[in-house]
Amino acid sequence: SHQKLLAAAEASFAERSYAGTAVDDIVRRAQVNRSTFYRHFDGKFAVAKALFEGFWPRLFAEYERLPPDPGDGAFSEWVGGVVAFYRANRTLFFTIGQIAALEAEGVEWEETIRRALIRSLGARFSAFARAAAPDATEEDRVRARLFMLELEMCLFELAFHEGAYETDAVVKVMIEEFRRFARDDGSS
């Protein structure tokens, strides 16, 4: 039943969106009753979070493919791989945004993942390591968060608004912004 409910939720989110899906839609699609749903999950947000348990490690793996000192070609290749990953997981990416907007815990949930991603990138990039350190300044934390939001938005635009921007131009700006962030020594 657990797997049937997860599959039904993902299909319903793809068809109707997270906002447009009710627990009854998931139950009906999974062909189980509401009591079965509530034995597994305490609501729609809980089933959505469970869907993401297998997604987050795959997203982190995409970010871990970015080499420690990427040249333009390597960075461009990395962007292409992440954009393909975004497109292959379209429903989940759109669901993330809706959860952040609709659920009381949604923004904190999204920020928790972003902070974990910053810590992961800190293994290869000192600017991220500085921002993730227990004694990080608030400015370092904000700088890393803003950079991540900018990076995520560029990747999202390339993945889901094809043709809105010249891909090469977006990648060039992303490379410049990444290098500016990565070389920032934190003294500014």
Coordinates of N, CA and C in Angstrom, one line a residue:
S1 N 0.8 -1.2 0.0 CA 0.0 0.0 0.0 C 0.9 1.3 0.0
H2 N 2.0 1.2 0.7 CA 2.8 2.4 0.8 C 3.3 2.8 -0.6
Q3 N 3.9 1.9 -1.3 CA 4.4 2.1 -2.6 C 3.2 2.6 -3.6
K4 N 2.1 1.9 -3.5 CA 0.9 2.3 -4.3 C 0.5 3.8 -4.0
L5 N 0.6 4.2 -2.8 CA 0.2 5.5 -2.4 C 1.2 6.5 -2.9
L6 N 2.5 6.2 -2.8 CA 3.6 7.1 -3.4 C 3.4 7.2 -4.9
A7 N 3.2 6.1 -5.6 CA 3.0 6.2 -7.0 C 1.8 7.0 -7.4
A8 N 0.7 6.8 -6.7 CA -0.5 7.5 -6.9 C -0.3 9.0 -6.7
A9 N 0.4 9.4 -5.6 CA 0.6 10.8 -5.3 C 1.4 11.4 -6.4
E10 N 2.5 10.8 -6.8 CA 3.3 11.3 -7.9 C 2.6 11.5 -9.2
A11 N 1.8 10.5 -9.5 CA 0.9 10.6 -10.7 C -0.1 11.8 -10.6
S12 N -0.7 11.9 -9.5 CA -1.7 12.9 -9.3 C -1.0 14.3 -9.3
F13 N 0.2 14.4 -8.6 CA 0.9 15.7 -8.7 C 1.2 16.1 -10.1
A14 N 1.6 15.1 -10.9 CA 2.0 15.4 -12.3 C 0.7 15.8 -13.1
E15 N -0.4 15.2 -12.8 CA -1.6 15.4 -13.6 C -2.3 16.7 -13.1
R16 N -2.4 16.8 -11.8 CA -3.3 17.9 -11.2 C -2.5 19.0 -10.5
S17 N -1.2 18.8 -10.2 CA -0.3 19.6 -9.4 C -0.5 19.3 -8.0
Y18 N 0.5 19.7 -7.2 CA 0.4 19.5 -5.7 C -0.8 20.2 -5.2
A19 N -0.9 21.5 -5.6 CA -2.0 22.3 -5.1 C -3.3 21.8 -5.5
G20 N -3.4 21.2 -6.6 CA -4.7 20.7 -7.1 C -5.0 19.2 -6.7
T21 N -4.2 18.6 -5.9 CA -4.4 17.2 -5.5 C -4.9 17.2 -4.1
A22 N -5.9 16.4 -3.8 CA -6.4 16.2 -2.4 C -6.0 14.7 -2.0
V23 N -6.1 14.5 -0.8 CA -5.8 13.1 -0.3 C -6.8 12.2 -1.0
D24 N -8.0 12.6 -1.2 CA -9.0 11.7 -1.8 C -8.6 11.3 -3.3
D25 N -7.9 12.2 -4.0 CA -7.4 11.9 -5.3 C -6.3 10.8 -5.2
I26 N -5.5 10.9 -4.3 CA -4.4 9.9 -4.1 C -5.0 8.6 -3.7
V27 N -5.9 8.6 -2.8 CA -6.6 7.4 -2.3 C -7.3 6.7 -3.5
R28 N -8.0 7.5 -4.3 CA -8.8 6.9 -5.4 C -7.8 6.3 -6.4
R29 N -6.8 7.0 -6.7 CA -5.8 6.6 -7.7 C -5.1 5.3 -7.3
A30 N -4.8 5.2 -6.0 CA -4.1 4.1 -5.4 C -5.1 2.9 -5.2
Q31 N -6.4 3.2 -5.2 CA -7.4 2.2 -5.0 C -7.3 1.6 -3.6
V32 N -7.2 2.5 -2.6 CA -7.2 2.1 -1.2 C -8.1 3.0 -0.5
N33 N -8.4 2.7 0.7 CA -9.3 3.6 1.4 C -8.5 4.7 2.3
R34 N -9.2 5.7 2.8 CA -8.6 6.8 3.5 C -7.9 6.2 4.7
S35 N -8.4 5.2 5.4 CA -7.8 4.7 6.6 C -6.4 4.1 6.3
T36 N -6.3 3.5 5.1 CA -5.0 2.9 4.7 C -4.0 4.1 4.4
F37 N -4.5 5.1 3.8 CA -3.6 6.3 3.6 C -3.1 6.8 4.9
Y38 N -4.0 7.0 5.9 CA -3.6 7.6 7.2 C -2.8 6.6 8.0
R39 N -2.8 5.3 7.7 CA -1.9 4.4 8.4 C -0.4 4.6 8.0
H40 N -0.3 5.2 6.8 CA 1.1 5.4 6.2 C 1.5 6.8 6.3
F41 N 0.6 7.8 6.2 CA 0.9 9.2 6.1 C -0.1 10.0 6.9
D42 N 0.4 11.1 7.4 CA -0.5 12.0 8.2 C -1.2 13.1 7.3
G43 N -0.8 13.1 6.1 CA -1.4 14.1 5.2 C -0.7 14.1 3.8
K44 N -1.1 15.1 3.0 CA -0.6 15.2 1.7 C 0.9 15.6 1.7
F45 N 1.3 16.5 2.6 CA 2.7 16.9 2.8 C 3.6 15.8 3.2
A46 N 3.1 14.9 4.0 CA 3.9 13.7 4.4 C 4.1 12.8 3.3
V47 N 3.1 12.6 2.4 CA 3.3 11.7 1.3 C 4.3 12.4 0.3
A48 N 4.2 13.7 0.2 CA 5.1 14.4 -0.7 C 6.6 14.3 -0.2
K49 N 6.7 14.5 1.1 CA 8.1 14.4 1.7 C 8.7 13.0 1.4
A50 N 7.8 12.0 1.6 CA 8.3 10.6 1.3 C 8.7 10.4 -0.1
L51 N 8.0 11.0 -1.0 CA 8.4 10.9 -2.5 C 9.8 11.5 -2.7
F52 N 10.1 12.5 -1.9 CA 11.4 13.1 -2.1 C 12.6 12.4 -1.4
E53 N 12.3 11.4 -0.6 CA 13.4 10.7 0.1 C 14.4 10.0 -0.9
G54 N 13.9 9.5 -2.0 CA 14.7 8.9 -3.0 C 15.3 10.0 -4.0
F55 N 14.6 11.1 -4.0 CA 15.0 12.2 -5.0 C 16.2 12.9 -4.5
W56 N 16.3 13.3 -3.2 CA 17.4 14.2 -2.7 C 18.7 13.6 -3.0
P57 N 19.0 12.3 -2.7 CA 20.3 11.7 -3.0 C 20.7 11.8 -4.5
R58 N 19.7 11.7 -5.3 CA 20.0 11.8 -6.8 C 20.3 13.3 -7.1
L59 N 19.6 14.2 -6.5 CA 19.9 15.6 -6.8 C 21.3 16.0 -6.3
F60 N 21.7 15.5 -5.1 CA 23.0 15.8 -4.5 C 24.1 15.2 -5.4
A61 N 23.8 14.0 -5.9 CA 24.8 13.3 -6.8 C 25.0 14.2 -8.1
E62 N 24.0 14.8 -8.6 CA 24.2 15.7 -9.7 C 25.1 16.9 -9.4
Y63 N 24.9 17.5 -8.2 CA 25.8 18.6 -7.8 C 27.2 18.1 -7.5
E64 N 27.4 16.9 -7.0 CA 28.7 16.3 -6.7 C 29.5 16.1 -8.0
R65 N 28.8 16.1 -9.1 CA 29.6 15.9 -10.4 C 30.3 17.1 -10.8
L66 N 30.0 18.3 -10.2 CA 30.7 19.5 -10.5 C 32.2 19.4 -10.0
P67 N 33.2 19.4 -10.9 CA 34.6 19.3 -10.5 C 35.0 20.5 -9.6
P68 N 36.0 20.2 -8.7 CA 36.5 21.2 -7.8 C 36.9 22.6 -8.5
D69 N 37.5 22.5 -9.6 CA 38.0 23.7 -10.3 C 37.5 23.6 -11.8
P70 N 36.2 23.8 -12.0 CA 35.7 23.5 -13.4 C 36.1 24.6 -14.4
G71 N 36.7 24.1 -15.5 CA 36.9 25.0 -16.6 C 35.5 25.2 -17.3
D72 N 35.5 26.1 -18.3 CA 34.3 26.5 -18.9 C 33.6 25.2 -19.5
G73 N 34.3 24.4 -20.2 CA 33.7 23.2 -20.8 C 33.2 22.2 -19.8
A74 N 33.9 22.0 -18.7 CA 33.4 21.1 -17.6 C 32.1 21.7 -16.9
F75 N 32.2 23.0 -16.7 CA 31.0 23.6 -16.1 C 29.8 23.6 -17.0
S76 N 30.0 23.8 -18.3 CA 28.9 23.7 -19.3 C 28.4 22.3 -19.4
E77 N 29.2 21.3 -19.3 CA 28.8 19.9 -19.4 C 28.0 19.6 -18.1
W78 N 28.5 20.1 -17.0 CA 27.7 19.9 -15.7 C 26.3 20.5 -15.8
V79 N 26.3 21.7 -16.3 CA 24.9 22.4 -16.4 C 24.0 21.6 -17.3
G80 N 24.5 21.0 -18.4 CA 23.7 20.2 -19.3 C 23.2 19.0 -18.6
G81 N 24.0 18.3 -17.7 CA 23.6 17.2 -17.0 C 22.5 17.5 -16.0
V82 N 22.7 18.6 -15.3 CA 21.7 19.0 -14.2 C 20.4 19.4 -14.9
V83 N 20.5 20.1 -16.0 CA 19.3 20.5 -16.7 C 18.5 19.3 -17.2
A84 N 19.2 18.3 -17.7 CA 18.6 17.0 -18.1 C 17.9 16.3 -16.9
F85 N 18.6 16.4 -15.7 CA 18.0 15.8 -14.5 C 16.8 16.6 -14.1
Y86 N 16.8 17.9 -14.1 CA 15.6 18.7 -13.8 C 14.4 18.3 -14.7
R87 N 14.7 18.2 -16.0 CA 13.6 17.8 -17.0 C 13.1 16.4 -16.7
A88 N 13.9 15.5 -16.4 CA 13.5 14.1 -16.1 C 12.7 14.1 -14.8
N89 N 12.8 15.1 -14.0 CA 12.1 15.1 -12.7 C 11.2 16.3 -12.6
R90 N 10.6 16.7 -13.7 CA 9.8 17.9 -13.8 C 8.7 18.0 -12.7
T91 N 8.0 16.9 -12.5 CA 6.9 16.9 -11.5 C 7.4 17.2 -10.1
L92 N 8.5 16.6 -9.8 CA 9.1 16.9 -8.4 C 9.6 18.3 -8.3
F93 N 10.2 18.9 -9.3 CA 10.7 20.2 -9.2 C 9.5 21.2 -9.1
F94 N 8.4 21.0 -9.8 CA 7.3 21.9 -9.7 C 6.6 21.7 -8.3
T95 N 6.6 20.5 -7.8 CA 6.0 20.2 -6.5 C 6.8 20.9 -5.4
I96 N 8.1 21.0 -5.5 CA 8.9 21.6 -4.5 C 8.4 23.1 -4.3
G97 N 8.3 23.8 -5.4 CA 7.9 25.2 -5.4 C 6.5 25.3 -4.7
Q98 N 5.6 24.4 -5.1 CA 4.2 24.5 -4.5 C 4.2 24.2 -3.0
I99 N 5.0 23.3 -2.6 CA 5.1 22.9 -1.2 C 5.6 24.1 -0.4
A100 N 6.6 24.8 -0.9 CA 7.2 26.0 -0.2 C 6.2 27.1 -0.1
A101 N 5.3 27.2 -1.1 CA 4.3 28.2 -1.1 C 3.0 27.9 -0.3
L102 N 2.7 26.6 -0.2 CA 1.4 26.2 0.4 C 1.5 25.6 1.8
E103 N 2.6 25.0 2.2 CA 2.7 24.3 3.5 C 3.4 25.2 4.5
A104 N 2.9 25.2 5.7 CA 3.5 25.9 6.8 C 5.0 25.6 7.0
E105 N 5.3 24.3 6.9 CA 6.7 23.9 7.0 C 7.5 23.9 5.7
G106 N 6.8 24.2 4.6 CA 7.4 24.1 3.3 C 8.7 24.8 3.1
V107 N 8.7 26.1 3.5 CA 9.9 26.9 3.3 C 11.1 26.4 4.1
E108 N 10.8 26.0 5.3 CA 11.9 25.5 6.2 C 12.4 24.1 5.6
W109 N 11.5 23.3 5.1 CA 11.9 22.0 4.5 C 12.8 22.3 3.3
E110 N 12.4 23.2 2.5 CA 13.2 23.5 1.3 C 14.6 24.1 1.7
E111 N 14.6 25.0 2.7 CA 15.9 25.5 3.2 C 16.8 24.5 3.9
T112 N 16.2 23.5 4.5 CA 17.0 22.5 5.1 C 17.7 21.7 4.1
I113 N 17.1 21.4 3.0 CA 17.7 20.7 1.8 C 18.8 21.6 1.2
R114 N 18.5 22.9 1.1 CA 19.5 23.8 0.5 C 20.7 23.9 1.4
R115 N 20.5 24.0 2.7 CA 21.7 24.0 3.6 C 22.5 22.8 3.5
A116 N 21.8 21.6 3.4 CA 22.6 20.4 3.2 C 23.4 20.3 1.9
L117 N 22.8 20.9 0.9 CA 23.5 21.0 -0.4 C 24.7 21.9 -0.3
I118 N 24.6 23.0 0.4 CA 25.7 23.9 0.7 C 26.8 23.2 1.4
R119 N 26.4 22.4 2.5 CA 27.4 21.6 3.2 C 28.1 20.6 2.3
S120 N 27.4 20.0 1.4 CA 27.9 19.0 0.5 C 28.9 19.7 -0.4
L121 N 28.6 20.8 -1.0 CA 29.5 21.5 -1.9 C 30.7 22.0 -1.1
G122 N 30.6 22.2 0.2 CA 31.7 22.7 1.0 C 32.8 21.7 1.0
A123 N 32.6 20.4 0.6 CA 33.7 19.5 0.6 C 34.7 19.8 -0.5
R124 N 34.2 20.6 -1.5 CA 35.1 20.9 -2.7 C 35.3 22.4 -2.9
F125 N 34.5 23.2 -2.3 CA 34.6 24.6 -2.5 C 34.6 25.4 -1.2
S126 N 35.7 26.2 -1.0 CA 35.9 26.8 0.3 C 34.8 27.8 0.6
A127 N 34.3 28.5 -0.4 CA 33.2 29.5 -0.1 C 32.0 28.8 0.5
F128 N 31.7 27.6 0.0 CA 30.5 26.9 0.6 C 30.9 26.3 2.0
A129 N 32.2 25.9 2.1 CA 32.6 25.4 3.4 C 32.5 26.5 4.5
R130 N 32.9 27.7 4.1 CA 32.9 28.8 5.1 C 31.4 29.1 5.5
A131 N 30.5 29.0 4.5 CA 29.1 29.3 4.8 C 28.5 28.2 5.6
A132 N 29.0 27.0 5.5 CA 28.4 25.9 6.2 C 29.0 25.7 7.6
A133 N 30.1 26.4 7.9 CA 30.8 26.2 9.2 C 29.9 26.6 10.3
P134 N 30.1 25.9 11.5 CA 29.3 26.3 12.7 C 29.5 27.8 13.1
D135 N 30.7 28.3 12.8 CA 30.9 29.7 13.2 C 30.8 30.7 12.0
A136 N 30.1 30.3 11.0 CA 29.9 31.1 9.8 C 29.3 32.4 10.2
T137 N 29.7 33.5 9.5 CA 29.0 34.8 9.7 C 27.7 34.7 9.0
E138 N 26.8 35.6 9.4 CA 25.5 35.6 8.8 C 25.7 36.1 7.3
E139 N 26.7 37.0 7.1 CA 26.9 37.4 5.7 C 27.3 36.2 4.8
D140 N 28.2 35.3 5.3 CA 28.6 34.2 4.5 C 27.4 33.3 4.2
R141 N 26.6 33.1 5.2 CA 25.4 32.2 5.0 C 24.4 32.8 4.0
V142 N 24.2 34.1 4.1 CA 23.3 34.8 3.1 C 23.9 34.8 1.7
R143 N 25.2 35.0 1.6 CA 25.9 35.0 0.3 C 25.7 33.6 -0.3
A144 N 25.9 32.6 0.4 CA 25.8 31.2 -0.1 C 24.4 30.9 -0.5
R145 N 23.4 31.3 0.3 CA 22.0 31.1 0.0 C 21.6 31.9 -1.2
L146 N 22.0 33.1 -1.3 CA 21.6 33.9 -2.5 C 22.3 33.3 -3.8
F147 N 23.5 32.9 -3.7 CA 24.1 32.2 -4.8 C 23.4 31.0 -5.2
M148 N 23.0 30.2 -4.2 CA 22.3 28.9 -4.6 C 20.9 29.2 -5.2
L149 N 20.2 30.2 -4.7 CA 19.0 30.6 -5.3 C 19.1 31.0 -6.7
E150 N 20.2 31.8 -7.0 CA 20.5 32.3 -8.3 C 20.8 31.1 -9.2
L151 N 21.6 30.2 -8.8 CA 22.0 29.0 -9.5 C 20.8 28.1 -9.8
E152 N 20.0 27.9 -8.8 CA 18.8 27.1 -9.0 C 17.8 27.7 -10.0
M153 N 17.7 29.0 -9.9 CA 16.7 29.7 -10.8 C 17.3 29.6 -12.3
C154 N 18.6 29.8 -12.5 CA 19.1 29.6 -13.8 C 18.9 28.2 -14.4
L155 N 19.2 27.2 -13.5 CA 19.0 25.8 -14.0 C 17.5 25.6 -14.3
F156 N 16.6 26.1 -13.4 CA 15.2 25.9 -13.6 C 14.7 26.6 -15.0
E157 N 15.2 27.8 -15.2 CA 14.9 28.5 -16.4 C 15.4 27.7 -17.7
L158 N 16.6 27.2 -17.6 CA 17.1 26.5 -18.8 C 16.3 25.2 -19.0
A159 N 15.9 24.6 -17.9 CA 15.2 23.3 -18.0 C 13.8 23.4 -18.5
F160 N 13.1 24.4 -18.0 CA 11.6 24.5 -18.2 C 11.1 25.7 -19.0
H161 N 12.0 26.6 -19.3 CA 11.6 27.7 -20.2 C 12.5 27.7 -21.4
E162 N 12.6 26.6 -22.1 CA 13.4 26.5 -23.2 C 13.2 27.6 -24.2
G163 N 14.2 28.2 -24.7 CA 14.1 29.2 -25.7 C 13.9 30.6 -25.2
A164 N 13.6 30.7 -23.9 CA 13.4 32.0 -23.3 C 14.8 32.8 -23.2
Y165 N 15.8 32.0 -23.0 CA 17.2 32.6 -22.9 C 18.1 31.8 -23.8
E166 N 19.1 32.5 -24.3 CA 20.2 31.8 -25.1 C 21.0 31.0 -24.1
T167 N 21.0 29.7 -24.2 CA 21.7 28.8 -23.3 C 23.1 29.1 -23.1
D168 N 23.9 29.4 -24.1 CA 25.3 29.7 -24.0 C 25.5 31.0 -23.1
A169 N 24.6 32.0 -23.3 CA 24.7 33.2 -22.5 C 24.4 32.9 -21.1
V170 N 23.4 32.1 -20.8 CA 23.1 31.8 -19.4 C 24.3 31.0 -18.7
V171 N 24.8 30.1 -19.5 CA 25.9 29.3 -18.9 C 27.1 30.2 -18.7
K172 N 27.4 31.1 -19.6 CA 28.5 32.1 -19.4 C 28.4 32.9 -18.2
V173 N 27.2 33.4 -18.0 CA 26.9 34.2 -16.8 C 27.0 33.4 -15.5
M174 N 26.5 32.1 -15.6 CA 26.6 31.2 -14.4 C 28.0 30.9 -14.1
I175 N 28.9 30.7 -15.1 CA 30.3 30.5 -14.8 C 30.9 31.7 -14.1
E176 N 30.6 32.9 -14.6 CA 31.2 34.1 -14.0 C 30.7 34.3 -12.6
E177 N 29.4 34.0 -12.3 CA 28.9 34.2 -11.0 C 29.5 33.1 -10.1
F178 N 29.6 31.9 -10.6 CA 30.2 30.8 -9.8 C 31.6 31.1 -9.4
R179 N 32.4 31.6 -10.3 CA 33.8 31.9 -10.0 C 33.9 33.1 -9.1
R180 N 33.0 34.1 -9.2 CA 33.0 35.2 -8.3 C 32.7 34.7 -6.9
F181 N 31.7 33.9 -6.8 CA 31.3 33.4 -5.4 C 32.4 32.5 -4.9
A182 N 32.9 31.6 -5.7 CA 33.9 30.6 -5.2 C 35.2 31.2 -4.8
R183 N 35.6 32.4 -5.5 CA 36.9 33.0 -5.1 C 36.7 34.0 -4.0
D184 N 35.5 34.4 -3.6 CA 35.3 35.3 -2.6 C 36.0 34.8 -1.3
D185 N 36.8 35.6 -0.8 CA 37.6 35.2 0.4 C 36.8 35.5 1.7
G186 N 35.6 36.1 1.6 CA 34.8 36.4 2.8 C 35.2 37.7 3.5
S187 N 36.2 38.4 2.9 CA 36.6 39.6 3.6 C 35.8 40.9 3.2
S188 N 35.0 40.8 2.2 CA 34.2 41.9 1.8 C 33.0 42.2 2.6

